[in-house]
Coordinates of C-alpha atoms in Angstrom, one line a residue:
L27 CA -54.6 46.8 -31.2
T28 CA -50.7 45.0 -32.6
F29 CA -50.7 41.4 -34.1
P30 CA -49.3 39.8 -31.0
L31 CA -52.1 41.0 -29.2
L32 CA -54.6 40.0 -31.6
S33 CA -53.5 36.9 -31.8
V34 CA -52.7 35.3 -28.6
T35 CA -56.2 36.6 -27.6
L36 CA -57.7 34.6 -30.9
L37 CA -55.4 31.7 -29.5
V38 CA -56.4 31.5 -26.0
S39 CA -60.1 32.5 -26.8
F40 CA -60.0 29.7 -29.5
G41 CA -58.2 26.9 -27.5
S42 CA -59.5 27.4 -24.1
S43 CA -62.7 29.7 -24.2
M44 CA -64.6 27.8 -27.1
L45 CA -64.3 24.6 -25.9
Y46 CA -66.3 26.1 -22.2
G47 CA -69.1 26.6 -24.9
Y48 CA -68.9 23.4 -27.0
N49 CA -68.7 21.2 -23.7
L50 CA -71.9 23.1 -22.4
A51 CA -74.0 22.1 -25.5
V52 CA -72.4 19.2 -26.9
V53 CA -74.4 16.6 -25.0
N54 CA -77.7 18.2 -25.8
S55 CA -77.9 16.5 -29.5
P56 CA -76.5 13.4 -28.9
A57 CA -78.5 12.4 -25.5
V58 CA -80.8 9.9 -27.1
Y59 CA -77.5 7.7 -28.3
I60 CA -75.7 7.9 -25.2
K61 CA -78.7 7.0 -23.4
A62 CA -79.4 3.7 -25.6
F63 CA -75.4 3.2 -24.8
Y64 CA -75.9 3.6 -20.9
N65 CA -79.2 1.1 -21.1
A66 CA -77.0 -1.4 -23.6
T67 CA -74.1 -1.7 -20.9
W68 CA -76.2 -2.1 -17.7
S69 CA -78.0 -4.5 -19.9
Q70 CA -74.9 -6.7 -20.4
R71 CA -73.7 -5.9 -17.0
Y72 CA -76.8 -6.9 -15.0
G73 CA -79.3 -8.3 -17.4
R74 CA -81.8 -5.8 -17.3
E75 CA -82.2 -2.5 -18.4
L76 CA -82.1 1.2 -16.5
G77 CA -85.3 2.7 -15.4
P78 CA -86.2 5.9 -16.8
G79 CA -85.6 7.3 -13.2
P80 CA -82.3 6.0 -12.9
L81 CA -81.4 6.7 -16.7
T82 CA -82.6 10.2 -16.2
L83 CA -80.8 10.7 -13.1
L84 CA -77.4 8.7 -14.3
Y85 CA -78.0 11.5 -17.4
S86 CA -77.9 14.1 -15.6
L87 CA -74.8 13.4 -13.7
T88 CA -73.2 13.3 -16.8
V89 CA -74.0 16.8 -17.9
S90 CA -73.5 18.2 -14.4
I91 CA -70.3 16.2 -13.6
F92 CA -68.8 18.7 -16.2
A93 CA -69.4 22.0 -14.1
L94 CA -68.2 20.0 -10.2
G95 CA -65.1 19.6 -12.8
G96 CA -65.5 23.4 -13.2
L97 CA -65.6 24.3 -9.5
V98 CA -62.5 22.3 -8.5
G99 CA -60.9 23.6 -11.5
S100 CA -61.8 27.4 -10.2
L101 CA -60.4 26.7 -6.7
L102 CA -57.0 25.7 -8.6
V103 CA -56.7 28.9 -10.2
G104 CA -55.2 31.2 -7.4
V105 CA -52.5 28.1 -6.6
L106 CA -52.0 27.9 -10.4
V107 CA -51.4 31.6 -11.5
E108 CA -49.5 32.5 -8.9
R109 CA -46.7 29.4 -9.2
Y110 CA -46.6 29.0 -13.3
G111 CA -48.0 32.8 -14.2
R112 CA -51.2 33.4 -16.6
N113 CA -49.6 31.8 -19.6
G114 CA -48.1 28.7 -18.1
A115 CA -51.4 27.5 -16.6
L116 CA -53.2 27.9 -20.0
S117 CA -50.8 25.9 -21.6
R118 CA -50.7 23.2 -19.1
S119 CA -54.4 23.2 -18.6
A120 CA -54.8 22.3 -22.1
L121 CA -52.8 18.5 -21.7
L122 CA -56.2 18.1 -19.6
V123 CA -58.3 18.0 -23.1
L124 CA -55.8 15.6 -24.4
L125 CA -56.4 12.9 -21.3
A126 CA -60.1 14.0 -21.5
G127 CA -60.7 13.5 -25.5
G128 CA -59.4 10.2 -25.0
F129 CA -61.4 8.9 -22.0
M130 CA -64.6 9.9 -24.2
G131 CA -63.5 9.0 -27.2
F132 CA -62.3 5.4 -26.5
S133 CA -65.7 4.8 -23.9
R134 CA -68.1 2.9 -26.3
E135 CA -65.0 0.7 -27.6
L136 CA -64.4 -0.3 -24.2
G137 CA -68.1 -0.4 -23.2
S138 CA -67.4 2.0 -20.2
P139 CA -70.4 4.8 -19.2
E140 CA -67.8 5.8 -16.3
M141 CA -65.4 6.8 -19.1
V142 CA -68.0 9.6 -20.3
I143 CA -68.6 10.8 -16.7
I144 CA -64.8 11.1 -16.0
G145 CA -64.4 12.7 -19.3
R146 CA -66.9 15.1 -18.4
S147 CA -65.6 16.0 -15.4
I148 CA -61.9 16.4 -16.5
T149 CA -63.1 19.2 -19.5
G150 CA -64.6 20.1 -16.6
L151 CA -61.6 21.0 -14.9
H152 CA -60.0 22.7 -17.9
S153 CA -62.9 25.1 -18.3
G154 CA -62.7 26.0 -14.8
I155 CA -59.2 27.0 -15.1
C156 CA -59.6 28.9 -18.2
L157 CA -62.7 30.8 -17.7
S158 CA -60.7 32.2 -15.1
V159 CA -57.4 32.7 -16.6
V160 CA -58.2 33.8 -20.2
P161 CA -60.3 37.1 -19.0
L162 CA -56.8 37.5 -16.3
Y163 CA -54.6 37.2 -18.7
L164 CA -56.2 39.4 -21.3
G165 CA -57.3 42.0 -18.4
E166 CA -54.0 42.2 -17.6
I167 CA -52.0 42.1 -21.2
S168 CA -54.0 44.6 -22.9
P169 CA -54.4 48.5 -22.5
K170 CA -56.9 50.0 -20.5
N171 CA -59.0 51.8 -24.0
L172 CA -58.6 48.2 -25.2
R173 CA -59.6 46.1 -22.3
G174 CA -63.3 46.0 -23.2
F175 CA -63.0 44.9 -26.8
L176 CA -60.2 42.1 -26.0
G177 CA -61.9 41.0 -22.6
L178 CA -65.4 40.1 -24.8
M179 CA -63.2 38.1 -26.9
P180 CA -63.5 34.9 -25.1
S181 CA -67.5 35.5 -25.1
I182 CA -68.0 35.2 -28.7
F183 CA -65.9 32.2 -28.7
I184 CA -67.9 30.8 -25.9
C185 CA -71.1 31.5 -28.7
L186 CA -69.0 30.2 -31.0
G187 CA -68.1 26.9 -29.6
V188 CA -71.6 26.2 -28.6
F189 CA -72.8 27.2 -32.6
A190 CA -69.6 24.8 -33.8
A191 CA -71.0 21.8 -31.2
Q192 CA -74.8 22.4 -32.9
V193 CA -73.4 22.7 -36.2
L194 CA -71.4 19.4 -35.6
S195 CA -74.5 17.5 -34.2
L196 CA -76.5 17.6 -37.3
P197 CA -77.7 14.0 -38.6
E198 CA -75.8 15.2 -41.8
L199 CA -72.3 15.4 -40.2
L200 CA -71.8 14.1 -36.3
G201 CA -75.1 13.7 -35.2
E202 CA -75.3 9.7 -35.5
D203 CA -75.4 7.0 -33.3
R204 CA -72.1 5.6 -34.4
F205 CA -70.7 9.3 -34.1
W206 CA -71.4 10.6 -30.6
P207 CA -67.8 9.5 -29.1
L208 CA -66.3 11.3 -31.7
L209 CA -68.2 14.6 -31.3
L210 CA -67.6 14.4 -28.1
S211 CA -63.5 14.0 -28.3
V212 CA -63.3 17.0 -31.2
V213 CA -62.2 19.4 -28.1
V214 CA -58.5 18.0 -28.6
V215 CA -57.9 19.9 -31.9
P216 CA -58.0 23.4 -30.0
A217 CA -56.3 22.4 -27.4
S218 CA -53.4 21.2 -29.5
L219 CA -53.2 24.1 -31.2
Q220 CA -52.8 26.3 -28.2
L221 CA -50.5 24.1 -26.8
L222 CA -48.0 24.4 -29.8
L223 CA -48.0 27.8 -30.1
L224 CA -48.7 29.4 -26.7
H225 CA -45.1 29.5 -25.5
C226 CA -44.5 31.6 -28.5
F227 CA -45.9 34.9 -26.6
P228 CA -45.0 36.2 -23.3
E229 CA -46.1 36.1 -19.8
S230 CA -48.4 39.2 -18.6
P231 CA -46.0 42.1 -18.0
R232 CA -48.1 42.9 -14.5
Y233 CA -47.6 39.2 -13.4
L234 CA -43.8 39.7 -14.3
L235 CA -43.5 42.9 -12.7
I236 CA -45.6 43.6 -9.7
E237 CA -45.5 39.6 -8.4
R238 CA -42.2 38.1 -9.6
N239 CA -40.1 41.6 -10.0
D240 CA -39.1 40.8 -13.2
V241 CA -38.5 44.6 -15.0
C242 CA -36.8 43.6 -17.7
G243 CA -39.1 40.8 -18.7
A244 CA -42.3 43.2 -18.2
T245 CA -40.8 45.8 -20.8
K246 CA -39.8 42.9 -22.9
A247 CA -43.2 41.5 -23.0
L248 CA -45.1 45.5 -23.5
H249 CA -42.7 46.0 -26.0
R250 CA -44.1 42.8 -28.0
F251 CA -47.5 43.2 -27.1
L252 CA -47.6 46.7 -27.5
G253 CA -45.3 47.3 -30.9
T254 CA -43.5 50.1 -29.4
P255 CA -41.0 51.0 -27.7
N256 CA -41.6 53.8 -25.1
V257 CA -43.5 51.7 -22.6
Q258 CA -42.2 53.8 -19.8
D259 CA -45.4 55.4 -18.8
V260 CA -47.2 51.7 -18.3
I261 CA -44.2 50.6 -16.1
E262 CA -44.7 53.4 -14.2
E263 CA -48.1 52.7 -13.4
M264 CA -47.8 49.4 -12.6
K265 CA -44.5 50.2 -10.9
E266 CA -46.7 52.7 -8.4
E267 CA -49.7 49.6 -8.0
Q268 CA -46.6 47.4 -6.4
R269 CA -45.7 50.3 -4.1
S270 CA -49.4 50.9 -3.0
L271 CA -49.7 46.6 -2.5
S272 CA -45.8 46.7 -1.4
S273 CA -46.9 45.9 2.6
M274 CA -49.6 43.3 1.4
E275 CA -49.2 39.6 0.3
M276 CA -51.2 37.9 -2.3
V277 CA -54.6 37.3 -0.2
S278 CA -56.1 34.3 0.3
V279 CA -60.3 33.9 -0.6
W280 CA -60.4 33.7 3.6
Q281 CA -58.7 36.8 3.8
L282 CA -60.8 38.7 0.9
L283 CA -63.8 37.5 2.2
R284 CA -62.9 39.0 5.5
D285 CA -61.2 42.5 4.0
R286 CA -63.8 45.4 4.5
S287 CA -62.2 47.7 2.0
V288 CA -63.7 45.3 -0.9
H289 CA -66.7 44.3 0.2
W290 CA -68.7 45.7 -2.2
Q291 CA -66.3 44.3 -5.1
T292 CA -66.7 40.7 -3.6
L293 CA -70.5 41.3 -3.1
S294 CA -70.6 42.3 -6.7
V295 CA -68.8 39.5 -8.0
V296 CA -71.1 37.1 -6.3
V297 CA -74.1 38.7 -7.4
V298 CA -72.9 38.8 -11.0
N299 CA -71.5 35.9 -11.3
A300 CA -74.2 33.4 -9.8
G301 CA -77.0 35.2 -11.0
M302 CA -75.5 34.6 -14.7
Q303 CA -75.9 31.0 -14.0
L304 CA -79.0 30.9 -12.7
S305 CA -80.4 32.8 -14.9
G306 CA -81.4 29.5 -16.9
I307 CA -79.1 30.0 -19.7
D308 CA -77.5 26.4 -18.8
A309 CA -80.5 25.1 -18.9
I310 CA -81.4 26.1 -22.0
W311 CA -77.8 25.0 -23.7
F312 CA -77.8 21.5 -21.6
Y313 CA -81.4 21.2 -22.9
T314 CA -82.5 22.9 -25.5
N315 CA -83.7 20.0 -27.9
I316 CA -86.2 18.7 -24.8
I317 CA -87.3 22.7 -24.4
F318 CA -87.9 22.6 -27.7
E319 CA -89.8 19.2 -27.9
N320 CA -92.1 21.1 -25.2
A321 CA -92.8 23.7 -27.3
G322 CA -94.2 22.1 -29.7
I323 CA -91.4 22.1 -32.6
P324 CA -91.6 18.9 -34.8
V325 CA -88.9 16.5 -33.9
S326 CA -87.3 16.5 -37.4
Q327 CA -86.7 20.5 -37.2
I328 CA -85.3 20.5 -34.4
P329 CA -81.9 20.2 -34.7
Y330 CA -81.9 22.6 -37.7
T331 CA -83.9 25.6 -34.9
T332 CA -80.9 25.0 -32.5
V333 CA -78.2 25.7 -35.1
G334 CA -80.3 28.9 -36.0
T335 CA -80.4 30.0 -32.2
G336 CA -76.3 29.3 -32.3
A337 CA -75.8 31.7 -34.9
I338 CA -77.8 34.1 -33.1
E339 CA -75.6 34.0 -30.6
V340 CA -72.6 34.8 -32.4
V341 CA -73.8 37.4 -33.8
A342 CA -75.2 38.9 -30.6
G343 CA -71.6 38.1 -29.1
L344 CA -70.4 40.2 -31.8
I345 CA -72.5 43.1 -31.3
G346 CA -71.4 43.2 -27.4
C347 CA -68.1 42.8 -28.5
F348 CA -67.9 46.2 -30.5
T349 CA -70.6 48.2 -28.6
I350 CA -68.7 47.6 -25.5
E351 CA -66.4 50.4 -25.4
K352 CA -68.8 52.9 -26.8
V353 CA -72.1 51.5 -24.3
G354 CA -69.7 50.4 -21.3
R355 CA -69.8 47.3 -19.0
R356 CA -72.6 48.7 -16.9
P357 CA -75.3 49.4 -19.5
L358 CA -74.8 46.2 -21.5
I359 CA -75.0 43.6 -18.5
I360 CA -78.4 45.4 -17.4
I361 CA -79.6 45.3 -20.9
G362 CA -78.4 41.7 -20.9
F363 CA -80.2 40.8 -17.7
C364 CA -83.5 42.6 -18.5
A365 CA -84.2 41.1 -22.3
M366 CA -83.6 37.8 -20.5
G367 CA -85.6 38.3 -17.6
I368 CA -88.8 39.5 -19.7
C369 CA -88.4 36.2 -22.7
S370 CA -88.3 33.9 -19.5
A371 CA -91.7 35.0 -18.8
G372 CA -92.4 35.1 -22.0
I373 CA -91.5 31.2 -22.3
T374 CA -93.8 30.5 -19.5
V375 CA -96.9 32.4 -21.0
S376 CA -96.3 31.1 -24.4
L377 CA -96.6 27.3 -22.9
L378 CA -99.6 28.1 -20.9
L379 CA -101.3 29.3 -23.8
Q380 CA -100.3 26.7 -26.3
A381 CA -103.3 24.5 -25.8
A382 CA -105.3 27.4 -27.3
L383 CA -102.9 28.8 -29.5
P384 CA -100.9 26.2 -31.2
W385 CA -99.1 29.0 -33.3
M386 CA -97.5 30.0 -29.6
H387 CA -94.6 27.5 -30.4
Y388 CA -92.9 30.2 -32.4
I389 CA -93.2 32.7 -29.2
S390 CA -91.3 30.1 -27.6
V391 CA -88.3 29.7 -29.6
A392 CA -88.3 33.6 -29.9
C393 CA -87.8 34.1 -26.4
V394 CA -85.2 31.6 -26.1
V395 CA -83.4 33.0 -28.7
G396 CA -84.4 36.5 -26.8
I397 CA -82.6 34.9 -23.9
I398 CA -79.5 33.4 -25.3
A399 CA -78.9 37.2 -27.2
G400 CA -79.2 39.2 -24.0
F401 CA -76.9 37.0 -22.4
C402 CA -74.2 36.8 -25.2
M403 CA -74.6 40.5 -25.6
G404 CA -73.7 41.4 -22.2
P405 CA -73.4 38.5 -19.0
A406 CA -71.7 35.9 -20.9
G407 CA -68.1 38.1 -21.0
V408 CA -68.8 41.2 -18.7
P409 CA -68.5 39.4 -15.1
F410 CA -65.2 38.1 -15.8
L411 CA -63.7 40.8 -17.0
M412 CA -65.7 43.0 -14.3
T413 CA -64.0 40.7 -12.0
A414 CA -60.2 41.6 -13.5
E415 CA -61.6 45.7 -13.5
L416 CA -62.5 45.8 -9.9
F417 CA -60.0 44.4 -7.9
T418 CA -55.8 45.0 -7.9
Q419 CA -53.1 42.4 -8.3
S420 CA -53.2 41.3 -4.6
H421 CA -56.9 40.1 -4.5
R422 CA -57.5 39.6 -8.1
P423 CA -56.6 36.2 -8.0
A424 CA -58.8 35.4 -4.2
A425 CA -61.6 37.1 -6.5
Y426 CA -61.7 34.8 -9.6
I427 CA -61.6 31.8 -7.2
V428 CA -64.9 33.4 -5.9
G429 CA -66.6 34.3 -8.7
G430 CA -65.4 31.1 -10.4
S431 CA -66.4 28.7 -7.8
L432 CA -70.0 30.3 -7.3
N433 CA -70.4 30.2 -11.4
W434 CA -69.9 26.4 -11.6
L435 CA -71.6 25.4 -8.3
C436 CA -74.6 27.3 -10.1
N437 CA -74.3 25.5 -13.2
F438 CA -74.0 22.4 -11.5
T439 CA -77.2 23.3 -9.5
I440 CA -79.3 24.0 -13.0
G441 CA -78.0 21.3 -14.7
F442 CA -78.7 18.5 -12.2
I443 CA -81.9 19.7 -11.2
F444 CA -83.6 21.8 -14.5
P445 CA -85.1 18.1 -15.6
F446 CA -86.7 17.6 -12.6
L447 CA -88.2 20.9 -11.6
Q448 CA -89.3 21.1 -15.1
M449 CA -91.0 17.6 -14.6
S450 CA -92.8 19.3 -11.1
T451 CA -93.2 22.5 -12.1
G452 CA -93.7 22.8 -15.9
A453 CA -93.8 25.9 -17.7
F454 CA -93.6 27.8 -14.0
C455 CA -90.2 27.0 -13.8
Y456 CA -88.9 29.6 -16.1
L457 CA -90.6 32.5 -13.4
V458 CA -87.7 31.2 -11.4
F459 CA -85.1 32.7 -13.9
C460 CA -87.2 35.7 -14.4
G461 CA -87.0 36.7 -10.8
V462 CA -83.4 35.8 -10.8
C463 CA -82.5 38.3 -13.7
L464 CA -84.1 41.3 -12.9
L465 CA -82.8 41.3 -9.5
V466 CA -79.0 41.5 -10.7
A467 CA -79.7 43.9 -13.1
L468 CA -81.4 45.6 -10.2
Y469 CA -78.7 45.0 -8.1
V470 CA -76.2 46.7 -11.6
Y471 CA -77.9 49.6 -11.6
I472 CA -77.7 50.4 -8.0
I473 CA -74.3 49.5 -7.4
I474 CA -71.7 49.1 -9.8
P475 CA -70.0 51.7 -11.6
E476 CA -68.9 52.5 -14.6
T477 CA -65.4 51.0 -15.1
K478 CA -64.6 51.9 -19.0
N479 CA -61.0 53.3 -19.5
K480 CA -60.6 53.4 -16.1
T481 CA -57.1 52.1 -14.3
F482 CA -57.4 49.6 -11.6
V483 CA -56.1 52.0 -9.1
E484 CA -59.0 54.6 -10.5
I485 CA -61.6 51.9 -10.2
S486 CA -60.7 51.1 -6.6
H487 CA -60.7 54.6 -5.3
I488 CA -64.3 55.1 -6.9
F489 CA -65.0 51.7 -4.8
S490 CA -63.5 53.4 -1.3

């Protein structure tokens, strides 16, 4: 593990992945203040307040528009990484965060709820690009024995982003009415740092050699990342992959879906990425305060309970990162989904028994913590890492488009419908998440092989 390799991993995780986690959770605590701003603005414009239904709809749109932006961003990944490279795509995408921060930061001064919604959609666009490009970049620059460790680093920073949003939302910091625009626009700081420093690191060697046929540039990049003059073995491995792909262009999404030789890899990406979002984790991140309020936690204690769950997320992410090379990808993701499924069922049971047993709200909190810990330990990062590992260079960008699009589409679905699902089904809505988690765990157990310490070509041979 060289200093340049660790440095670029920390930089892109801090400047890109962390912002995804931050933007997932940042709208949770200031929800009351944002709704009040929407109501006040509506009254000024039209002389009447919004009703509860339209207000819920407008706020749900504010929360879920982030995922629609992410969906658009994920569809652009293939074009961006092919034209600008992995490093170049990440550098350019940081400009989007500066634009979004400006929209959200000045929204209240200009009396414009539309600016909040536009800013949220632009941050989603950035996250949609980076959520695929960061693991793609790290997967291609990492030696195979470090691919799991470095590949899960972004998931730790996603958890850190959620935790940072929860801490900054405390009443003692930015959790007051006058500070919520600043809370939303803090994202410009990590993005600016990435924009300033990322150009100091080289492009992905695999991209340079296989797609640009730049052997000299790839060799220099490998010398920098691996810290050794002897990189001929790695160059030969990449040349072998290049020869095997010499008769094949970069495939489109449509070609990927029709290619029978990667049928099971594609289906695995679909199942795991859709399952990751339909597991209910986004419902918990978007609406933590509402969930805890329904569970009977006193309103004054909810912000601190939320911060406690955020700290556990970070610990669980670190456990996953430092154990993945010992345990493997497959066991981590199975354990994570099983834990989430069991805890989702536990929330339903605890809410149903709460009237008879008031202390059951502690069980609800424990189950929420279990869902978050299970997610951060495996499902948070492994699907993106596996997408890089299951495909060769020609199929990888299209695979990230498929996985990312499904990821964001399901994210939007959960963010938008969860408040209405909770109103109509009550405690039973968590049983849906339980079923999804257990079915995904069963699929991974039966279908997906272990990919630890294997080259991309070896993994393709295992599937074929």
